[in-house]
Short mmCIF file of C-alpha atoms and ligand atoms in Angstrom, two decimals:
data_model
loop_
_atom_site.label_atom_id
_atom_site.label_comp_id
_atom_site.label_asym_id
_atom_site.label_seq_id
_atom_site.Cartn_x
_atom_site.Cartn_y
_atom_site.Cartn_z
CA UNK M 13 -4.09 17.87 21.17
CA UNK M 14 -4.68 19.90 17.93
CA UNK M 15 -3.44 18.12 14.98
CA UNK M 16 -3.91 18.75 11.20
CA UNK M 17 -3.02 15.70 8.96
CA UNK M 18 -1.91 16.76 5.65
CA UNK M 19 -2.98 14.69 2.95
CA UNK M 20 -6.35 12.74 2.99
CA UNK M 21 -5.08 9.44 1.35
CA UNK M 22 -5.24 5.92 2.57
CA UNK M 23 -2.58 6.84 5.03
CA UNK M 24 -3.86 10.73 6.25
CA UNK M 25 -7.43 9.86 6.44
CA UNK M 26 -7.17 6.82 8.64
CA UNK M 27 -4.76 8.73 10.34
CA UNK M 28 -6.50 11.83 11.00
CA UNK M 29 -9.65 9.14 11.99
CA UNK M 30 -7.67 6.98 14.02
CA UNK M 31 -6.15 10.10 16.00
CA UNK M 32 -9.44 11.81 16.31
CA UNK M 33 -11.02 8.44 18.14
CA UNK M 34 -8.21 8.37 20.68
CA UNK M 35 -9.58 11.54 21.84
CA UNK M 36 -7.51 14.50 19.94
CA UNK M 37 -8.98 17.09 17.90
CA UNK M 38 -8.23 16.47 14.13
CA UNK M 39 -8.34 18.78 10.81
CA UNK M 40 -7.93 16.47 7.47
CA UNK M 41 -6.55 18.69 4.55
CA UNK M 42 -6.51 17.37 1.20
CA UNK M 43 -6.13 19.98 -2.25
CA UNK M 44 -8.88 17.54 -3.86
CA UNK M 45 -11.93 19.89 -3.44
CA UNK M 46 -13.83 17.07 -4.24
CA UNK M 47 -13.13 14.35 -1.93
CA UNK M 48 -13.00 17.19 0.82
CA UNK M 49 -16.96 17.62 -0.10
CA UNK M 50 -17.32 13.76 -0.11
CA UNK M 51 -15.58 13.34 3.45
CA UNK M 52 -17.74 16.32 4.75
CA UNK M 53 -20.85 14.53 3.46
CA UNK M 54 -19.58 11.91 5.78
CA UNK M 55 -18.67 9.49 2.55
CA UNK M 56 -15.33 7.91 1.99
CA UNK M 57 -13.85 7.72 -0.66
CA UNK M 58 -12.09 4.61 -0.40
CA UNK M 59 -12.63 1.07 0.80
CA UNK M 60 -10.97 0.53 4.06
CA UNK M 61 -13.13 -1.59 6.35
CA UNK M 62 -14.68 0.19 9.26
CA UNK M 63 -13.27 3.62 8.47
CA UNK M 64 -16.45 4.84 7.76
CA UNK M 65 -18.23 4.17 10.40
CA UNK M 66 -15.54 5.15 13.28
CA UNK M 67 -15.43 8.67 10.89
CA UNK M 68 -18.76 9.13 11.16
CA UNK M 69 -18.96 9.20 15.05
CA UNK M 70 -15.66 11.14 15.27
CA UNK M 71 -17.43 13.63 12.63
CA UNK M 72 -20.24 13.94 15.78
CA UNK M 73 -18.08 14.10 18.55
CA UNK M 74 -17.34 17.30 16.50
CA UNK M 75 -13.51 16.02 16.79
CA UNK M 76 -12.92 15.47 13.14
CA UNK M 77 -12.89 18.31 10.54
CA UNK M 78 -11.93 18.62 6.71
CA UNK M 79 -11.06 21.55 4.47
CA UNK M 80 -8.56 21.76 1.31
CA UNK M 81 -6.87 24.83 3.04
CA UNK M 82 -3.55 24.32 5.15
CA UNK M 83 -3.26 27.81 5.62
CA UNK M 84 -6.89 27.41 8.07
CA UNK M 85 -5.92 23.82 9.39
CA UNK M 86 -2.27 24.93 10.26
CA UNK M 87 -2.91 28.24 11.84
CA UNK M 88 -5.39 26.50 13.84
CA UNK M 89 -3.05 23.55 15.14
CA UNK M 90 0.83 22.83 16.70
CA UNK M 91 1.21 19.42 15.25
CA UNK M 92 1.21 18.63 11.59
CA UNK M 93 1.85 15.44 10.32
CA UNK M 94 2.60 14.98 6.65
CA UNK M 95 0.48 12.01 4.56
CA UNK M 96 1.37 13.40 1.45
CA UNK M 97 2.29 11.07 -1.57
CA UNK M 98 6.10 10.41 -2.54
CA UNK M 99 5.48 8.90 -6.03
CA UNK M 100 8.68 7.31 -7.92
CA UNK M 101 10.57 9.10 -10.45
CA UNK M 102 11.72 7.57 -13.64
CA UNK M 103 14.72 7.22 -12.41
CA UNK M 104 13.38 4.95 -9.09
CA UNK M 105 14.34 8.18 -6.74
CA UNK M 106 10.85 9.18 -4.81
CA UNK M 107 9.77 12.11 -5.83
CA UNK M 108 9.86 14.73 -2.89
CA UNK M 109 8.08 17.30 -4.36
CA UNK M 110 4.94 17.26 -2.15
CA UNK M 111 6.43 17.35 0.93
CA UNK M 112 8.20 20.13 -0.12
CA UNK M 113 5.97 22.25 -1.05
CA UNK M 114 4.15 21.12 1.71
CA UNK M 115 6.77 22.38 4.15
CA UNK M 116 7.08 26.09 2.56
CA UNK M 117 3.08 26.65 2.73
CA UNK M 118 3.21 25.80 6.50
CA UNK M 119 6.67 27.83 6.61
CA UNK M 120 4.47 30.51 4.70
CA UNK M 121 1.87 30.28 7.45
CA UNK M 122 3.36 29.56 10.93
CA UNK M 123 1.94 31.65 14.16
CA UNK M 124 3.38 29.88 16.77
CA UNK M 125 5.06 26.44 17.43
CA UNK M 126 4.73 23.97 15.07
CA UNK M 127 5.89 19.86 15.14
CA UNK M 128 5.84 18.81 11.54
CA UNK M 129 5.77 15.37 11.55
CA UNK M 130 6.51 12.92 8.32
CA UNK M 131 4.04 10.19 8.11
CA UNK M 132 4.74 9.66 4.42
CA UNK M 133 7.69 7.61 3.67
CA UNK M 134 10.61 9.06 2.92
CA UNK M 135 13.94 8.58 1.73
CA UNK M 136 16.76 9.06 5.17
CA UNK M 137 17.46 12.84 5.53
CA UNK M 138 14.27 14.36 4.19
CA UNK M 139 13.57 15.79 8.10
CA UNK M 140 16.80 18.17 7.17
CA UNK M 141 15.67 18.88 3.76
CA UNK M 142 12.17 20.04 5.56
CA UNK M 143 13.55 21.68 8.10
CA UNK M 144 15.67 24.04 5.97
CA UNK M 145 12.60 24.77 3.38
CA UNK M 146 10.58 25.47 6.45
CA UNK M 147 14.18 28.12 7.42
CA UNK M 148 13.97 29.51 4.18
CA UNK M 149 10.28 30.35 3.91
CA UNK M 150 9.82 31.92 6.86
CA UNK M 151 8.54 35.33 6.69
CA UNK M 152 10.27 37.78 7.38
CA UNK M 153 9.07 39.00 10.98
CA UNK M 154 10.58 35.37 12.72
CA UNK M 155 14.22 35.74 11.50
CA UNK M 156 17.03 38.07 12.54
CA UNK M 157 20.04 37.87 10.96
CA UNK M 158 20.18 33.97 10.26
CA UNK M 159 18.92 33.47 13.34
CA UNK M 160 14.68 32.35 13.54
CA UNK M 161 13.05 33.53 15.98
CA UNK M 162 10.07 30.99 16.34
CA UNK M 163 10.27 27.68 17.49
CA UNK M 164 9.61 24.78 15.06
CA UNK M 165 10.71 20.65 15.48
CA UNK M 166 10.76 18.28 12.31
CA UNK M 167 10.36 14.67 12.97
CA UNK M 168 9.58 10.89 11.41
CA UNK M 169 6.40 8.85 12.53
CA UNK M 170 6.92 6.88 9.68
CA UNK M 171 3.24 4.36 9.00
CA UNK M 172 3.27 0.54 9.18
CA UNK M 173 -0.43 0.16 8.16
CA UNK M 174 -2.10 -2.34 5.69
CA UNK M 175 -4.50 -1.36 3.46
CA UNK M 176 -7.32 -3.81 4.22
CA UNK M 177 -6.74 -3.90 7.99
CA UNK M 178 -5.57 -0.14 8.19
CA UNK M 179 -7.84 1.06 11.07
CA UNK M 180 -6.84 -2.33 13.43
CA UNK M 181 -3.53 -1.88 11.92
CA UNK M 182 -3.28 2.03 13.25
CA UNK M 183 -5.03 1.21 16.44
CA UNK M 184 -3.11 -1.93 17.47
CA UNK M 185 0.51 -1.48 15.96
CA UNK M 186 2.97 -3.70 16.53
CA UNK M 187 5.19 -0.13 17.42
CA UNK M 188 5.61 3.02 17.15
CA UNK M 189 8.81 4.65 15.91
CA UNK M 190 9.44 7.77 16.77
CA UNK M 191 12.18 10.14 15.04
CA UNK M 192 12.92 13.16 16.60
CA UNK M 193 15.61 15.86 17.59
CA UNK M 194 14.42 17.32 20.73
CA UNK M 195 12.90 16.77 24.04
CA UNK M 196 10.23 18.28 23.75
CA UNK M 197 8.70 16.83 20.00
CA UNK M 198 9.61 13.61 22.00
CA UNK M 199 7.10 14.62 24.52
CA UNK M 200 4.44 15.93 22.09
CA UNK M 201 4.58 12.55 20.05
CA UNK M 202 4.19 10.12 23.25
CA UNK M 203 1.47 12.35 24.70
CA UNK M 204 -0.74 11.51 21.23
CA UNK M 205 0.38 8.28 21.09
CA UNK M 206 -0.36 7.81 24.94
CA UNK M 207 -4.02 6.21 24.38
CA UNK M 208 -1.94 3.12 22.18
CA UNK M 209 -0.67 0.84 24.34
CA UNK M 210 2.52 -0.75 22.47
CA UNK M 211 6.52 -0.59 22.17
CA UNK M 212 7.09 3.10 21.00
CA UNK M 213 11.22 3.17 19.63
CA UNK M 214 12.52 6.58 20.28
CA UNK M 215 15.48 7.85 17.70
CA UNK M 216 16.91 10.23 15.79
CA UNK M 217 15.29 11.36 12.22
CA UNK M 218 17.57 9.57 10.22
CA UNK M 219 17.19 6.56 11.78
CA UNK M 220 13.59 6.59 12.06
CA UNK M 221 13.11 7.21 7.83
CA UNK M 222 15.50 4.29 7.46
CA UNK M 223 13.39 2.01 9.97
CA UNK M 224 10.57 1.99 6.89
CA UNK M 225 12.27 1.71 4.26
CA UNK M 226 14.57 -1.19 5.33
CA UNK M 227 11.37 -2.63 6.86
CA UNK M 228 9.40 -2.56 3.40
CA UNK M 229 12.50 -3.71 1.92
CA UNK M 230 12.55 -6.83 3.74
CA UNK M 231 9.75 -7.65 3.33
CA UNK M 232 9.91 -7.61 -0.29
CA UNK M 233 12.66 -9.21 0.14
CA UNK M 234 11.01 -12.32 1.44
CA UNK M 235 8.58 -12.60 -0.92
CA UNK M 236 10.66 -12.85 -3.59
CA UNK M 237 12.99 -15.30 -1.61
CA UNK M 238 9.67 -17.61 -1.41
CA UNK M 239 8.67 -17.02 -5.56
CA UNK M 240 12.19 -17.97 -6.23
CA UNK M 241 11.96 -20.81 -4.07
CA UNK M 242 8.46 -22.01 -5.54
CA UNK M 243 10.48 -21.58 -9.45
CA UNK M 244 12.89 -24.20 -8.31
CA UNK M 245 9.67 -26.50 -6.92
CA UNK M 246 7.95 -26.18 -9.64
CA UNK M 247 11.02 -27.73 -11.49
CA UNK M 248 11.93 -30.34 -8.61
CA UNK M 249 7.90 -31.43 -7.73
CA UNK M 250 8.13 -29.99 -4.07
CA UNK M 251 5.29 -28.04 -3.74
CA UNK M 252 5.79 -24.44 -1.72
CA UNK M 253 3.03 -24.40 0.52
CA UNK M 254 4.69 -27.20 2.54
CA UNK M 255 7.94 -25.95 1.92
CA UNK M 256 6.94 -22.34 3.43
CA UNK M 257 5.07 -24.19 6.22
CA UNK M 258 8.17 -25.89 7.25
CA UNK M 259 10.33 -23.16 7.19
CA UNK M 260 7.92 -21.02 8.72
CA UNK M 261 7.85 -23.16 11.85
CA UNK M 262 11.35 -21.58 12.74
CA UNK M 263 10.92 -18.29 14.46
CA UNK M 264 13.84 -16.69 12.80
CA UNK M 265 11.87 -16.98 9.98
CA UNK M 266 8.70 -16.89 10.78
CA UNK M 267 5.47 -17.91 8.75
CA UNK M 268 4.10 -14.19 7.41
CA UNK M 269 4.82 -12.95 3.85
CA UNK M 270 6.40 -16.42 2.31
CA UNK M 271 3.18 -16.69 0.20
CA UNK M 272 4.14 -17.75 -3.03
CA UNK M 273 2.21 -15.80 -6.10
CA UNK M 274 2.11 -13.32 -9.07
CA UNK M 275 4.66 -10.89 -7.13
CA UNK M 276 3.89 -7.98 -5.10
CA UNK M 277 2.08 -4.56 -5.95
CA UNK M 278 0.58 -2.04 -4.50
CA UNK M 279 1.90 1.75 -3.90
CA UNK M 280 4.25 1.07 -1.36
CA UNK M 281 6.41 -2.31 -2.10
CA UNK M 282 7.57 -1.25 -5.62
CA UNK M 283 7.97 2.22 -5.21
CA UNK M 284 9.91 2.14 -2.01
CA UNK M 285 12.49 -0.37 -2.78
CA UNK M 286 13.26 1.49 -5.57
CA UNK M 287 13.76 4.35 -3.67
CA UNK M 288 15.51 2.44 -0.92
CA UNK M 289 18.04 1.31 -4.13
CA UNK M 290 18.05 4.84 -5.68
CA UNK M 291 19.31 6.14 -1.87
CA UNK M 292 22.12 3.37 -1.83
CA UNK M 293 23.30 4.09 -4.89
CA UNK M 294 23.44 8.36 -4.33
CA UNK M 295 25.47 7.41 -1.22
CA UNK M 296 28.25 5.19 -2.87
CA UNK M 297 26.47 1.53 -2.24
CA UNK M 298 25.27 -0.80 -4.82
CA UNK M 299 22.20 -2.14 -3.09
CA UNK M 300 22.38 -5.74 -5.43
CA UNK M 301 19.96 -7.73 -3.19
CA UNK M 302 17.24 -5.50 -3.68
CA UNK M 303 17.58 -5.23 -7.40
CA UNK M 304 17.40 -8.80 -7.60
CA UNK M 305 14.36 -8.52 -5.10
CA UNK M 306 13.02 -6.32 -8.18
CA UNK M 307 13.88 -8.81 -11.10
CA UNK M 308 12.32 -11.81 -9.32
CA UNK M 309 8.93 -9.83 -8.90
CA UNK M 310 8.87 -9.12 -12.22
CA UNK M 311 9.26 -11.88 -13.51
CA UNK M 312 6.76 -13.42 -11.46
CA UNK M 313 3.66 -12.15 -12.84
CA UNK M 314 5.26 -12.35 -16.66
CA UNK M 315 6.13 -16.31 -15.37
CA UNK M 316 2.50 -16.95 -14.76
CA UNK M 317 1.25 -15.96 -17.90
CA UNK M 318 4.08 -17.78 -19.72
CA UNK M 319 2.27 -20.86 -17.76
CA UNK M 320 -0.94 -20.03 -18.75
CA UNK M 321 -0.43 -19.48 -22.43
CA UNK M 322 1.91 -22.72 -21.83
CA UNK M 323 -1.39 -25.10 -20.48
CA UNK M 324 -3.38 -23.10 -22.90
CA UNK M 325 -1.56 -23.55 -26.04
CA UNK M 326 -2.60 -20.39 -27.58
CA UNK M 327 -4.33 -17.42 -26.00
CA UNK M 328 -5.33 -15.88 -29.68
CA UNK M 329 -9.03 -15.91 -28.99
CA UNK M 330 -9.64 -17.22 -25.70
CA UNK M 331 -11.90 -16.04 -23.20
CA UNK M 332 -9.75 -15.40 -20.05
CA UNK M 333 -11.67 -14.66 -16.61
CA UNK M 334 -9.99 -12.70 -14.46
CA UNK M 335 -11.18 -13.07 -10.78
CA UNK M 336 -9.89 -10.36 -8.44
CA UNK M 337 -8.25 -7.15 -9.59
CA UNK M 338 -7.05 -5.29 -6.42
CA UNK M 339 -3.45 -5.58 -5.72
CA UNK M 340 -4.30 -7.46 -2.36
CA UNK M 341 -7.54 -8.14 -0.84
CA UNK M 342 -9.71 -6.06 1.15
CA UNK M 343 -9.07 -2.74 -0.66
CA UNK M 344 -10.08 -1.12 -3.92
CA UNK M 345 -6.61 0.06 -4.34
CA UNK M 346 -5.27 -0.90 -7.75
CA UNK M 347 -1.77 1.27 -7.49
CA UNK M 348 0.91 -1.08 -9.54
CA UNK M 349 -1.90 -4.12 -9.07
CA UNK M 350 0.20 -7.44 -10.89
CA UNK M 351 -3.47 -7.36 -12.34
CA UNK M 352 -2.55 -4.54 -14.51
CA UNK M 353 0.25 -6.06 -16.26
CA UNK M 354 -1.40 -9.65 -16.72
CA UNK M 355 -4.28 -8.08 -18.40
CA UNK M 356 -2.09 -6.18 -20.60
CA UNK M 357 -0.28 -9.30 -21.71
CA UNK M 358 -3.41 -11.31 -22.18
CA UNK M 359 -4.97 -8.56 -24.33
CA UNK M 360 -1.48 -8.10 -26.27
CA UNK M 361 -1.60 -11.74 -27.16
CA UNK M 362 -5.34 -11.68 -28.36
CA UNK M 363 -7.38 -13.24 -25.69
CA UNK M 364 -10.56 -12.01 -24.40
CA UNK M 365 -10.67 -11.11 -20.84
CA UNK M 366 -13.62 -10.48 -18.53
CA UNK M 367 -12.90 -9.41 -14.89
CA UNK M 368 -14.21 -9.16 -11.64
CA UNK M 369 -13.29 -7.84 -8.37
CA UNK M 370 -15.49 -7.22 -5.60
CA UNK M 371 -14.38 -3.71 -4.28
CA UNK M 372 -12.04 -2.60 -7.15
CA UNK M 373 -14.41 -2.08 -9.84
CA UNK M 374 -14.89 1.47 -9.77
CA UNK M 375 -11.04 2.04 -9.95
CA UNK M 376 -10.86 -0.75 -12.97
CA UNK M 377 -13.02 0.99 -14.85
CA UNK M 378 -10.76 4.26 -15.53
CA UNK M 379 -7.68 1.63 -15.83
CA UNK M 380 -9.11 -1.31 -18.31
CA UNK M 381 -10.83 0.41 -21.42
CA UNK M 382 -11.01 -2.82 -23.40
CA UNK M 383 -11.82 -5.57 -21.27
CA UNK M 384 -15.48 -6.50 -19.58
CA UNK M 385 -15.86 -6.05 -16.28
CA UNK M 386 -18.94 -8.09 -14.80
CA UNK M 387 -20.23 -7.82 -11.81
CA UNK M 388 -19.86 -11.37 -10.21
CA UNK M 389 -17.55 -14.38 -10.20
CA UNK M 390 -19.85 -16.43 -11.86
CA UNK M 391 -20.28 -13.95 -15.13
CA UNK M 392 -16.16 -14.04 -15.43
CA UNK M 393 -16.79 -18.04 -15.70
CA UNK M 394 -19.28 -17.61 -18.43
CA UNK M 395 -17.70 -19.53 -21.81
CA UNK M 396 -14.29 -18.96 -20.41
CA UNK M 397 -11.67 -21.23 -21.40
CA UNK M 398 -9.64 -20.25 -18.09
CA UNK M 399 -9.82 -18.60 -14.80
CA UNK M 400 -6.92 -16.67 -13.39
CA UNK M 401 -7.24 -15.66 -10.04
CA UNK M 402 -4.89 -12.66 -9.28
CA UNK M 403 -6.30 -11.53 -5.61
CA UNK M 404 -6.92 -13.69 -2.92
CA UNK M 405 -10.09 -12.48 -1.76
CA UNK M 406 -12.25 -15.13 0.68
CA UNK M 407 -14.76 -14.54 -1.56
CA UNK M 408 -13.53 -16.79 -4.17
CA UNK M 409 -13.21 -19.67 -1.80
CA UNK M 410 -17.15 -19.56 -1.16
CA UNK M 411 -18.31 -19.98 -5.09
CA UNK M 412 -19.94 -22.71 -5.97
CA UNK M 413 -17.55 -24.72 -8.29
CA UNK M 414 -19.99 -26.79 -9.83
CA UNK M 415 -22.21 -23.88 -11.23
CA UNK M 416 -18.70 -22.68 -12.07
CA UNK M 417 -17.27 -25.99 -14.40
CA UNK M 418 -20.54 -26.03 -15.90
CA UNK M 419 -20.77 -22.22 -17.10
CA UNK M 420 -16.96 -22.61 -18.46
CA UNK M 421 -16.17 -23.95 -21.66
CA UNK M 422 -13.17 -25.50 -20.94
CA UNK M 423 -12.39 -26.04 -16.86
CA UNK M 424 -8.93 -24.76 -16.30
CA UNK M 425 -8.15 -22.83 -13.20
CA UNK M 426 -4.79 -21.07 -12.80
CA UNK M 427 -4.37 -19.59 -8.85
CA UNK M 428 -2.02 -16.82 -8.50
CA UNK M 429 -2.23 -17.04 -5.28
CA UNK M 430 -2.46 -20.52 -4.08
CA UNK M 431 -5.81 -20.05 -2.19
CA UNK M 432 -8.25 -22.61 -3.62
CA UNK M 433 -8.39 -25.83 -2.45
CA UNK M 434 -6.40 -27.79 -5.54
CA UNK M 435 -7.78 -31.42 -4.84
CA UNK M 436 -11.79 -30.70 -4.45
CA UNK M 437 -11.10 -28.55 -7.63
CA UNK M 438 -9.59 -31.79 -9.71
CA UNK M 439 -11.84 -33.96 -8.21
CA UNK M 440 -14.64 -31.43 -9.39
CA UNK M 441 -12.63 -32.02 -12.91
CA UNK M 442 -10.75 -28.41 -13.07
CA UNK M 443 -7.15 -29.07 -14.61
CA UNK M 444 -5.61 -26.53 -11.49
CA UNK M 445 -2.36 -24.77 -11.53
CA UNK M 446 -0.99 -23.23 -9.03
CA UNK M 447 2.38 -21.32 -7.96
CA UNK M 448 5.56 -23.45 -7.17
CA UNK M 449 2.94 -27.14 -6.16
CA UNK M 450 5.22 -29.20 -7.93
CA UNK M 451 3.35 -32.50 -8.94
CA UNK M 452 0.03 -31.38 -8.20
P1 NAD X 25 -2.72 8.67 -1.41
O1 NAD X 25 -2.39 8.99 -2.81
O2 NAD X 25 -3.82 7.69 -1.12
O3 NAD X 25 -3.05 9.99 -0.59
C1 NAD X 25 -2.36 11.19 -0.73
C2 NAD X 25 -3.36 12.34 -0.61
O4 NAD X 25 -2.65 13.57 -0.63
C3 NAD X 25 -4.36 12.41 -1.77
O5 NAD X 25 -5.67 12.43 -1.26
C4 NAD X 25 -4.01 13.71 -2.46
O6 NAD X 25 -5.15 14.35 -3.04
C5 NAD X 25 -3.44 14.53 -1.33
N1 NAD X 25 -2.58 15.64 -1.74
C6 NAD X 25 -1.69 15.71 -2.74
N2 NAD X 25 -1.09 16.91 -2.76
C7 NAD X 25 -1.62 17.63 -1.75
C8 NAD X 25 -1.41 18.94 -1.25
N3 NAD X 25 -0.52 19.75 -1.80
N4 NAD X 25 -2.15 19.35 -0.21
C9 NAD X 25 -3.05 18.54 0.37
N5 NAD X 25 -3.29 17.27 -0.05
C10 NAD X 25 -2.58 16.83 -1.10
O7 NAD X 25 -1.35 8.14 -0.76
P2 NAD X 25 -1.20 7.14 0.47
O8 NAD X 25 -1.34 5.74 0.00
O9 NAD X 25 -2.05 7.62 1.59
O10 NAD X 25 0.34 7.34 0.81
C11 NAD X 25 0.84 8.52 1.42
C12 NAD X 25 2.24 8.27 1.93
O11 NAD X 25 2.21 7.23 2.92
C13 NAD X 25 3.21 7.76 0.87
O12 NAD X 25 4.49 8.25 1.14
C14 NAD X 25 3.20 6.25 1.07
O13 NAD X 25 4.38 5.64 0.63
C15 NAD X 25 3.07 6.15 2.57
N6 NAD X 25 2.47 4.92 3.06
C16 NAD X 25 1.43 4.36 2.42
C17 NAD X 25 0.86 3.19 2.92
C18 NAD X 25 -0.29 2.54 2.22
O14 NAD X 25 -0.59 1.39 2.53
N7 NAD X 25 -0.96 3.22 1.28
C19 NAD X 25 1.35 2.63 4.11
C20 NAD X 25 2.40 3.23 4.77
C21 NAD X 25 2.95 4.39 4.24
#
């Protein structure tokens, strides 16, 4: 199959990778000159573990092209999927903007039939909104009357991937969802999908742009059920990791994202529950749970500070050392990182902060102008008179936490995520807090 993938992101370039090592023949577009030269010098630009490498033998299998026109890729192709960003709005609404420009320049440029597919997520009833830009745009020569004379489909493939595990995440999904409004995009969609052995859900377009937003909504959803629940151990001395254990025993719940911490991030979570609120709201419904899903994550990250300053007495002057900046581990991705606003505080309140992280640092840089960034865990400890850990990378689990104590001034560890092991740490002589333990 001939596919273009629009957008070379996170999403569209382990897409475009991922599709091209199941055996199809795949043209990446991005507008970024630049990171088109950097992907055709075989480098990527992010950090996605093992995307690299599989790129570089799709890249010799001669399978795998790049270029920063969609005019070329489009012409060349029948399906198109879209990895385009849909950033949020002031107002929460995602910002469609890309896609639809997107959709005229392939309306601009269509020779034959084209399945446009969305990949990016998007608020329900952007597949009619494309389809009708792609009507309008046209030329000419394919249109008689209000009749179009060259078939075209629109449908939703809407991405489930985690950054960090994107590749395995592509290549072993739990399912595929499918939106579509024919046959024969039906058809077109299985046939590339063939080589992935999993559930595929077949539905309409609608449907299939709701499936991912309700899906990242619930999930947000339960990790602010579990911070609220680790406020109220906090206060009561239960402490959340057994709580979450025991509740995760029951498969109606299940184990998976009750991780108690600093709140989520990222540039999916936040930005598509607002959207998913934003779409409620334009059609009549006040979506409450998910505003309160909002309010608890925010106050989450401002909580743990509140407990640090709390422990610390005053943060005026202290050196604070940050370990892990990347909203989650295993990527450099630092889109609405909880790292971002903690810093902020600390430096608003007058404490010193060093930082580490051990893939992120080249983003950090443009982001942090005041702050030192070191380039291991064991410089952050230097003098400090805290740690905060902020991203849960294994890394941090391996130091040694004697050369650690020793290097700090005063040994106070506060784990926003609940990783380290809290009793070796006080018996090491760390004071250790971490989220919702209760009596520890
Ligand atoms: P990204 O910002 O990493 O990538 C978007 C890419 O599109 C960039 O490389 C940008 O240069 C390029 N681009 C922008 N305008 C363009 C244009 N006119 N022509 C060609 N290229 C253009 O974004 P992302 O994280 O890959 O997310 C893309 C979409 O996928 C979003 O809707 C997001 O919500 C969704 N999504 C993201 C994830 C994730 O984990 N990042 C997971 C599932 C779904």
């Amino acid at each position: 199959m001939n596919i273009v993938v629009i957008g070379s992101g996170y999403v569209g370039l382990v897409t475009g990778v991922c599709l091209s090592s199941i055996g199809h023949h795949v043209i990446c577009v991005d507008n970024n000159k630049k990171k088109i030269q950097q992907l055709k010098a075989g480098q990527v630009p992010i950090y996605e573990p093992g995307l690299e490498e599989l790129m570089r033998a799709c890249t010799k299998k001669k399978r795998l092209k790049f270029t920063d026109s969609i005019k070329e890729a489009c012409q060349q192709s029948t399906v198109i999927f879209l990895a385009l960003p849909t950033p949020p709005k002031p107002n929460g609404d995602a910002d469609l903007t890309y896609i639809e420009n997107a959709a005229r320049e392939i309306a601009l440029h269509m020779n034959s039939y084209k399945l446009i597919v969305e990949k990016s997520t998007v608020p329900a009833e952007t597949g009619n909104r494309i389809h009708r830009t792609i009507v309008l745009n046209l030329p000419r020569k394919y249109k008689r009357g209000d009749r179009v004379l060259l078939d075209f489909d629109v449908a939703s493939n809407p991405e489930f991937l985690k950054e960090g595990s994107a590749v395995d995440d592509f290549m072993n999904p739990d399912r595929i969802v499918l939106g579509v409004e024919s046959k024969k995009a039906e058809k077109i969609l299985r046939e590339i999908f063939k080589p992935l052995k999993t559930k595929i859900l077949v539905t309409n377009t609608a449907s299939s742009e709701m499936i991912k937003h309700a899906s990242n909504s619930f999930l947000a959803t339960k990790i602010s059920f579990i911070n609220a629940v680790a406020q109220i151990c906090d206060r009561v001395g239960a402490d959340v990791l057994k709580v979450a254990e025991g509740m995760g025993f029951d498969q109606r719940i299940g184990r998976q994202f009750l991780d108690a911490g600093i709140g989520y991030g990222g540039s999916c979570f936040p930005k598509d529950v607002n959207a998913f609120i934003h779409l409620a709201e334009k059609n009549g419904y006040d979506f409450g749970l998910l505003k309160e899903v909002r309010r608890i994550n925010d106050l989450q990250w401002a909580s743990f500070v509140h407990l640090a300053e709390e422990k610390l007495w005053n943060l005026k002057e202290k050196n604070i050392g940050i370990w892990g900046l990347a909203f989650k581990p295993n990527t450099d991705d630092m889109r609405h990182a909880p790292s971002v606003d903690i810093i902020a505080r600390l430096k608003e309140e007058g404490a010193r902060v060093k930082a580490y992280d051990p893939k992120a640092m080249a983003n950090a840089v443009s982001i942090f102008k005041d702050i030192c960034l070191c380039d291991d865990p064991y410089k952050v400890a230097q003098d400090a008179d805290a740690l905060l850990l902020l991203t849960e990378w294994p890394e941090f689990k391996e130091v040694d936490f004697v050369q650690v104590r020793d290097a700090m001034r005063q040994a106070v560890i506060f784990d926003g995520r609940n990783m380290l092991d809290a009793a070796k740490l006080k018996k090491l002589g760390f004071e250790y807090f971490g989220i919702g333990r209760g009596r520890l």
